[in-house]
mmCIF file of N, CA and C in Angstrom:
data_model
loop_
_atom_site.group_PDB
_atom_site.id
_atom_site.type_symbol
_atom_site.label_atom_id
_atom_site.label_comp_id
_atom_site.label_asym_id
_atom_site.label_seq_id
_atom_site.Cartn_x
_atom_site.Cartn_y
_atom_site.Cartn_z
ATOM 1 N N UNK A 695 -15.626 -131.958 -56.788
ATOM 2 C CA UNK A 695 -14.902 -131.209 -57.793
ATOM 3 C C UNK A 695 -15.405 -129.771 -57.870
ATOM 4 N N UNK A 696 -16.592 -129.791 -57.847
ATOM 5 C CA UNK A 696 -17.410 -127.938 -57.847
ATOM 6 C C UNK A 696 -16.152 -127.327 -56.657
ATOM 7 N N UNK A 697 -16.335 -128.225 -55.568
ATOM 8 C CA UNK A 697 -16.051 -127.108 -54.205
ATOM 9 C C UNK A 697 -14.161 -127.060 -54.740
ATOM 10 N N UNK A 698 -13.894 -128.009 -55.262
ATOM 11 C CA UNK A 698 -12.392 -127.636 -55.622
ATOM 12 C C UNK A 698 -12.136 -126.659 -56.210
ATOM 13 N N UNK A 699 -12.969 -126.571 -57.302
ATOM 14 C CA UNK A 699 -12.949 -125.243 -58.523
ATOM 15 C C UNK A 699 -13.236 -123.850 -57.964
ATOM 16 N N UNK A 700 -14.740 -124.352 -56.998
ATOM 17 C CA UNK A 700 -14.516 -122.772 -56.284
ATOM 18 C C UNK A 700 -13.523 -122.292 -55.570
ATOM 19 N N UNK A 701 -12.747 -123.117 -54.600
ATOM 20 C CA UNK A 701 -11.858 -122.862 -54.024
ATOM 21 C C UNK A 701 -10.670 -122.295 -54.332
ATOM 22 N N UNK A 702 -10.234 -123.238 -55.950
ATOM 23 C CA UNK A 702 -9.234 -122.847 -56.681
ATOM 24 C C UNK A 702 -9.287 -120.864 -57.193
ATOM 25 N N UNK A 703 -10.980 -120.817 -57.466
ATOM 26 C CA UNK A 703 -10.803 -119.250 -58.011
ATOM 27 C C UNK A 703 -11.128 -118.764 -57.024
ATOM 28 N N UNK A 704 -11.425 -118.765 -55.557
ATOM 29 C CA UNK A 704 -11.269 -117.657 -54.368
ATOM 30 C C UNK A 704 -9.463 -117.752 -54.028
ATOM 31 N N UNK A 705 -9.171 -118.993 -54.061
ATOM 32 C CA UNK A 705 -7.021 -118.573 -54.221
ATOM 33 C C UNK A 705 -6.502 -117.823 -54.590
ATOM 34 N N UNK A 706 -7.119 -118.004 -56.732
ATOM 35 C CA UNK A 706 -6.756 -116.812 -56.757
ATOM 36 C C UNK A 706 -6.589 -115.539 -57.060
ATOM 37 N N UNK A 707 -7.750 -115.430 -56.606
ATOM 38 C CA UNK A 707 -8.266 -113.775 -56.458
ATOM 39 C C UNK A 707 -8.043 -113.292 -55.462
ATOM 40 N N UNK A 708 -7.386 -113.971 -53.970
ATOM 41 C CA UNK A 708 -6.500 -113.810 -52.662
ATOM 42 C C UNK A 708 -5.453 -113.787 -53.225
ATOM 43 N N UNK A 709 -4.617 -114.279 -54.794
ATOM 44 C CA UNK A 709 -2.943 -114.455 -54.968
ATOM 45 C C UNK A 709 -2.857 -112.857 -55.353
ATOM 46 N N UNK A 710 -3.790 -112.850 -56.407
ATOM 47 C CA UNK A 710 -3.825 -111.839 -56.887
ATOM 48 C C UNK A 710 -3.870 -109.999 -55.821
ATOM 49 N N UNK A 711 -4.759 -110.267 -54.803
ATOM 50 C CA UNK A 711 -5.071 -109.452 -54.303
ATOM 51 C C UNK A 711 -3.465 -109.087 -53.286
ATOM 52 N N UNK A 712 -2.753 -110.909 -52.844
ATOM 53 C CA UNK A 712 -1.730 -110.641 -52.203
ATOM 54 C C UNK A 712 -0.019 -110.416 -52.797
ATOM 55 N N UNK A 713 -0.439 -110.325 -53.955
ATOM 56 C CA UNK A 713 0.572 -110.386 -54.595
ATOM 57 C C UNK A 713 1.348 -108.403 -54.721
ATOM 58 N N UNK A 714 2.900 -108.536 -54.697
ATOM 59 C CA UNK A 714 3.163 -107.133 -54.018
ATOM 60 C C UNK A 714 3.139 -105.909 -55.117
ATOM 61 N N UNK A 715 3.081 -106.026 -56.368
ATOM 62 C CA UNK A 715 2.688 -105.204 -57.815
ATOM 63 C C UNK A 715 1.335 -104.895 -57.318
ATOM 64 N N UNK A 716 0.029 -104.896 -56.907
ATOM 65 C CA UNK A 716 -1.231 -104.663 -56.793
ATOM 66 C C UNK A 716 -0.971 -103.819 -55.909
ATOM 67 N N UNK A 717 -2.467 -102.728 -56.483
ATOM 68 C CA UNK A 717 -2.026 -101.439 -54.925
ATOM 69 C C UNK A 717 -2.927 -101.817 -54.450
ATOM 70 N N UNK A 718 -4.024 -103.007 -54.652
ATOM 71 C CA UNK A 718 -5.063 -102.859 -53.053
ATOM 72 C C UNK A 718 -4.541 -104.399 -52.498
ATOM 73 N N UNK A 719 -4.806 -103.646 -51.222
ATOM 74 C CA UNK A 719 -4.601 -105.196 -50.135
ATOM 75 C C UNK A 719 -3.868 -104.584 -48.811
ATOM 76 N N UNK A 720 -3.347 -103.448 -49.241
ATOM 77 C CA UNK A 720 -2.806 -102.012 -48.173
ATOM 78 C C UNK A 720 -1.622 -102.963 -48.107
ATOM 79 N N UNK A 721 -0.860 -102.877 -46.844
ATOM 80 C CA UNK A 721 0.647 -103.106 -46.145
ATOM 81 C C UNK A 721 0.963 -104.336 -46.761
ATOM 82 N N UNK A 722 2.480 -104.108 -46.880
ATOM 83 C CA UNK A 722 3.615 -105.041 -47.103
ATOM 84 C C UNK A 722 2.834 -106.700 -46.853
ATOM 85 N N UNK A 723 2.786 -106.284 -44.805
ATOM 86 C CA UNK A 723 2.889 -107.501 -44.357
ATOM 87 C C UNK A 723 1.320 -108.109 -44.252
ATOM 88 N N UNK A 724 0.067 -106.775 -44.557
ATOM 89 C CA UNK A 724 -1.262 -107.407 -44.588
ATOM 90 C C UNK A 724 -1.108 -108.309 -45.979
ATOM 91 N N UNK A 725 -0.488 -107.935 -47.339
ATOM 92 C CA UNK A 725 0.084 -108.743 -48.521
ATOM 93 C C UNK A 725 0.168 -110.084 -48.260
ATOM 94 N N UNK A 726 1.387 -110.034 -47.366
ATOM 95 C CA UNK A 726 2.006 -111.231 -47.344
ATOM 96 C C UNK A 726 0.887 -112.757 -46.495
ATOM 97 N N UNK A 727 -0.089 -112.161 -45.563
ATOM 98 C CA UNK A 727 -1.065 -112.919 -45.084
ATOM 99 C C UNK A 727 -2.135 -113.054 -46.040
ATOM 100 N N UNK A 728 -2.288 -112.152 -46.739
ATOM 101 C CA UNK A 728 -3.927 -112.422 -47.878
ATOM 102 C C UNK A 728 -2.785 -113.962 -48.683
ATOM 103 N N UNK A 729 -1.656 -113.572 -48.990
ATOM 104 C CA UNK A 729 -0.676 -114.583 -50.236
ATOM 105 C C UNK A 729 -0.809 -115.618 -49.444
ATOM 106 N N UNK A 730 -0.445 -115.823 -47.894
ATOM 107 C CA UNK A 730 -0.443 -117.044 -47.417
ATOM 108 C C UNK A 730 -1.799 -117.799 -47.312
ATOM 109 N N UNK A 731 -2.733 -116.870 -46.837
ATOM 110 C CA UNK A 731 -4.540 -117.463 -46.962
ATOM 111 C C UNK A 731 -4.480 -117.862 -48.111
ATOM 112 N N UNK A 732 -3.926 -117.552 -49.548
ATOM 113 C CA UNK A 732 -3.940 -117.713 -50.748
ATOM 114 C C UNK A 732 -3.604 -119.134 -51.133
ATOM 115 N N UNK A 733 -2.323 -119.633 -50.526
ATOM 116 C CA UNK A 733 -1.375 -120.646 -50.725
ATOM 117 C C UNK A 733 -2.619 -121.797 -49.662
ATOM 118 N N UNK A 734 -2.840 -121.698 -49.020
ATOM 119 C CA UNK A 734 -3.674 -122.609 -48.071
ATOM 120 C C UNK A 734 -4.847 -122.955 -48.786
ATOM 121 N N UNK A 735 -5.722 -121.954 -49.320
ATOM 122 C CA UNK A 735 -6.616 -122.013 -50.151
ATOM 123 C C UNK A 735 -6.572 -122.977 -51.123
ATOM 124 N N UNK A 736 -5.568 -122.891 -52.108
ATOM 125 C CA UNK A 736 -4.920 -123.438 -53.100
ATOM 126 C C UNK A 736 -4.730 -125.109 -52.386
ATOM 127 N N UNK A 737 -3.968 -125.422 -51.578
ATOM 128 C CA UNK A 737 -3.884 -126.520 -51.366
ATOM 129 C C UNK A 737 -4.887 -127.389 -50.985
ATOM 130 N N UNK A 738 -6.181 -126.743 -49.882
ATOM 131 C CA UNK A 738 -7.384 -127.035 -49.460
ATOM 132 C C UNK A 738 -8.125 -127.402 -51.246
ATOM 133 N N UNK A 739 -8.159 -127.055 -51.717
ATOM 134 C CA UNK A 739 -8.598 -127.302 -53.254
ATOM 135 C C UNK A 739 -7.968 -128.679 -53.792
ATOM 136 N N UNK A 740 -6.545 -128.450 -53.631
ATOM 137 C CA UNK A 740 -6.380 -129.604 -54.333
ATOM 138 C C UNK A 740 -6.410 -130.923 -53.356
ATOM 139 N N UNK A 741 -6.678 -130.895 -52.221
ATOM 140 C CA UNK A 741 -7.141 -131.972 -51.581
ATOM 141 C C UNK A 741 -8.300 -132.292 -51.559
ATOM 142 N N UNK A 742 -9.382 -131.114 -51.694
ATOM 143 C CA UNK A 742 -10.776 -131.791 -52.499
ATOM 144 C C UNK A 742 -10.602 -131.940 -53.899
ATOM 145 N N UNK A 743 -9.577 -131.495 -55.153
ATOM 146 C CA UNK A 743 -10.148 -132.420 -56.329
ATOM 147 C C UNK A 743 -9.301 -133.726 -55.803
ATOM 148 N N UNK A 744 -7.954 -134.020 -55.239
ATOM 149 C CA UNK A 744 -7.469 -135.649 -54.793
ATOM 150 C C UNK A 744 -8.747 -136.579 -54.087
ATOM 151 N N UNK A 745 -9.222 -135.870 -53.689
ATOM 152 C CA UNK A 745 -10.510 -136.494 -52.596
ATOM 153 C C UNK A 745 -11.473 -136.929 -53.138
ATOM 154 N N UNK A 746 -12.131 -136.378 -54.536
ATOM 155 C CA UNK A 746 -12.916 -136.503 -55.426
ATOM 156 C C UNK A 746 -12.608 -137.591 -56.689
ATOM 157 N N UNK A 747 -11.765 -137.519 -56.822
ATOM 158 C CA UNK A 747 -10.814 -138.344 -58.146
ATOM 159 C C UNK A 747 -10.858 -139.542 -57.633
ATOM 160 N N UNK A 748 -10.438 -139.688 -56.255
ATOM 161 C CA UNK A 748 -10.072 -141.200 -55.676
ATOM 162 C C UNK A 748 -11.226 -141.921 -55.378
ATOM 163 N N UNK A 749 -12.513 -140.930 -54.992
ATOM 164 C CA UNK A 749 -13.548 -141.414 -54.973
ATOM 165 C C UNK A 749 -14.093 -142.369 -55.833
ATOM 166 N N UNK A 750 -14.233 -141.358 -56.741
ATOM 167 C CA UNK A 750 -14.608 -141.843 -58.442
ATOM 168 C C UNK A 750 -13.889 -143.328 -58.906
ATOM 169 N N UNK A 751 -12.326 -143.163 -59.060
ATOM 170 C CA UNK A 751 -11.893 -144.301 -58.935
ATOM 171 C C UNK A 751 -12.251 -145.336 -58.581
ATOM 172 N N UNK A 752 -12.491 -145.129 -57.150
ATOM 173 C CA UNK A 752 -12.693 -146.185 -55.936
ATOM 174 C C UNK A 752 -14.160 -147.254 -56.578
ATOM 175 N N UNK A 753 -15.066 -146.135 -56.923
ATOM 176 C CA UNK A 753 -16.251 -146.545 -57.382
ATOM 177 C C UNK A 753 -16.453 -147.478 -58.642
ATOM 178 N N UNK A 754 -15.382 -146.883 -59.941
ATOM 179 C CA UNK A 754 -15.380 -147.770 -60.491
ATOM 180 C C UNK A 754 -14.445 -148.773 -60.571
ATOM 181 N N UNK A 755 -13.435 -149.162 -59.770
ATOM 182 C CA UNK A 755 -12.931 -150.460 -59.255
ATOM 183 C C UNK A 755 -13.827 -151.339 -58.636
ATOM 184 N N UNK A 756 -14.474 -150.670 -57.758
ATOM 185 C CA UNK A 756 -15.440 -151.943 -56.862
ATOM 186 C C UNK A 756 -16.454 -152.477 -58.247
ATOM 187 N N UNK A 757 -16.840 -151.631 -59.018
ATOM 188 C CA UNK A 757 -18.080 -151.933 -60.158
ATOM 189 C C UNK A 757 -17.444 -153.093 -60.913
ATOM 190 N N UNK A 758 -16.037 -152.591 -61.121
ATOM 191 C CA UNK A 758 -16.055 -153.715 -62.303
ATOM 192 C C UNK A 758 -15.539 -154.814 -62.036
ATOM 193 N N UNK A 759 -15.404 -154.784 -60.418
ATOM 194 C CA UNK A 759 -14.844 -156.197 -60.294
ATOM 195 C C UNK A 759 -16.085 -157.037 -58.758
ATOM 196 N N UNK A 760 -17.183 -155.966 -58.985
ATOM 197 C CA UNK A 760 -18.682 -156.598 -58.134
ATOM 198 C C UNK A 760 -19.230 -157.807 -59.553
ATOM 199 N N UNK A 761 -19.320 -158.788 -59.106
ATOM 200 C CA UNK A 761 -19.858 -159.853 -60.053
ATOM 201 C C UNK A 761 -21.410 -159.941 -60.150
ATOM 202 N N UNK A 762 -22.350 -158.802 -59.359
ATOM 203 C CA UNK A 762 -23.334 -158.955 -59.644
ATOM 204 C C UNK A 762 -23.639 -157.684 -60.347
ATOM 205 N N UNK A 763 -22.624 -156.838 -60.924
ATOM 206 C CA UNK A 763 -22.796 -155.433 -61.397
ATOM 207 C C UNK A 763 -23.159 -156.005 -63.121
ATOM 208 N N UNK A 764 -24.142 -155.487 -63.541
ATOM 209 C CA UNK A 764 -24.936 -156.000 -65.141
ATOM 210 C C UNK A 764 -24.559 -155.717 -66.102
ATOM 211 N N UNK A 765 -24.561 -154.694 -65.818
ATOM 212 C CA UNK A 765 -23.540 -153.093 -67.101
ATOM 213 C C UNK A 765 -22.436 -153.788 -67.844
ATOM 214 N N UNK A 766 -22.585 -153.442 -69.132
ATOM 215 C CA UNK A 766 -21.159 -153.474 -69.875
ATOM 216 C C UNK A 766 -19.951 -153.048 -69.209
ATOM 217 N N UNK A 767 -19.000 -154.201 -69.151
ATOM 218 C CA UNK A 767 -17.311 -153.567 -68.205
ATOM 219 C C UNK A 767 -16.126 -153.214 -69.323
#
């Protein structure tokens, strides 16, 4: 989840940077590649928080249905 979150705010501070109202980032079409690194970014994120979540999940399914697990279920 950390590396999701970081990922999520380097996106977008690339959306931002590629977005066409901003004067830095220079040309049209250098824009349009920082926006697309942007959009990739963004998705790479949300496949590490999906990746992370399912984990977690995963973990406590096996717990509460391991019959030698002690813990309150």
């Amino acid at each position: 989840m950390i590396s999701a979150v970081c990922l999520g705010f380097f996106g977008a501070i690339f959306g931002l940077v590629g977005m066409k109202c901003t004067k830095v980032g220079g040309s049209d079409q250098t824009k349009a590649k920082i926006a697309c690194l942007a959009g990739l970014i963004f998705i790479l994120s949300g496949l590490c928080s999906m990746t992370s979540c399912s984990l977690y999940a995963n973990r406590i399914t096996s717990e509460f249905f391991d019959p030698s697990f002690v813990a309150q279920k």
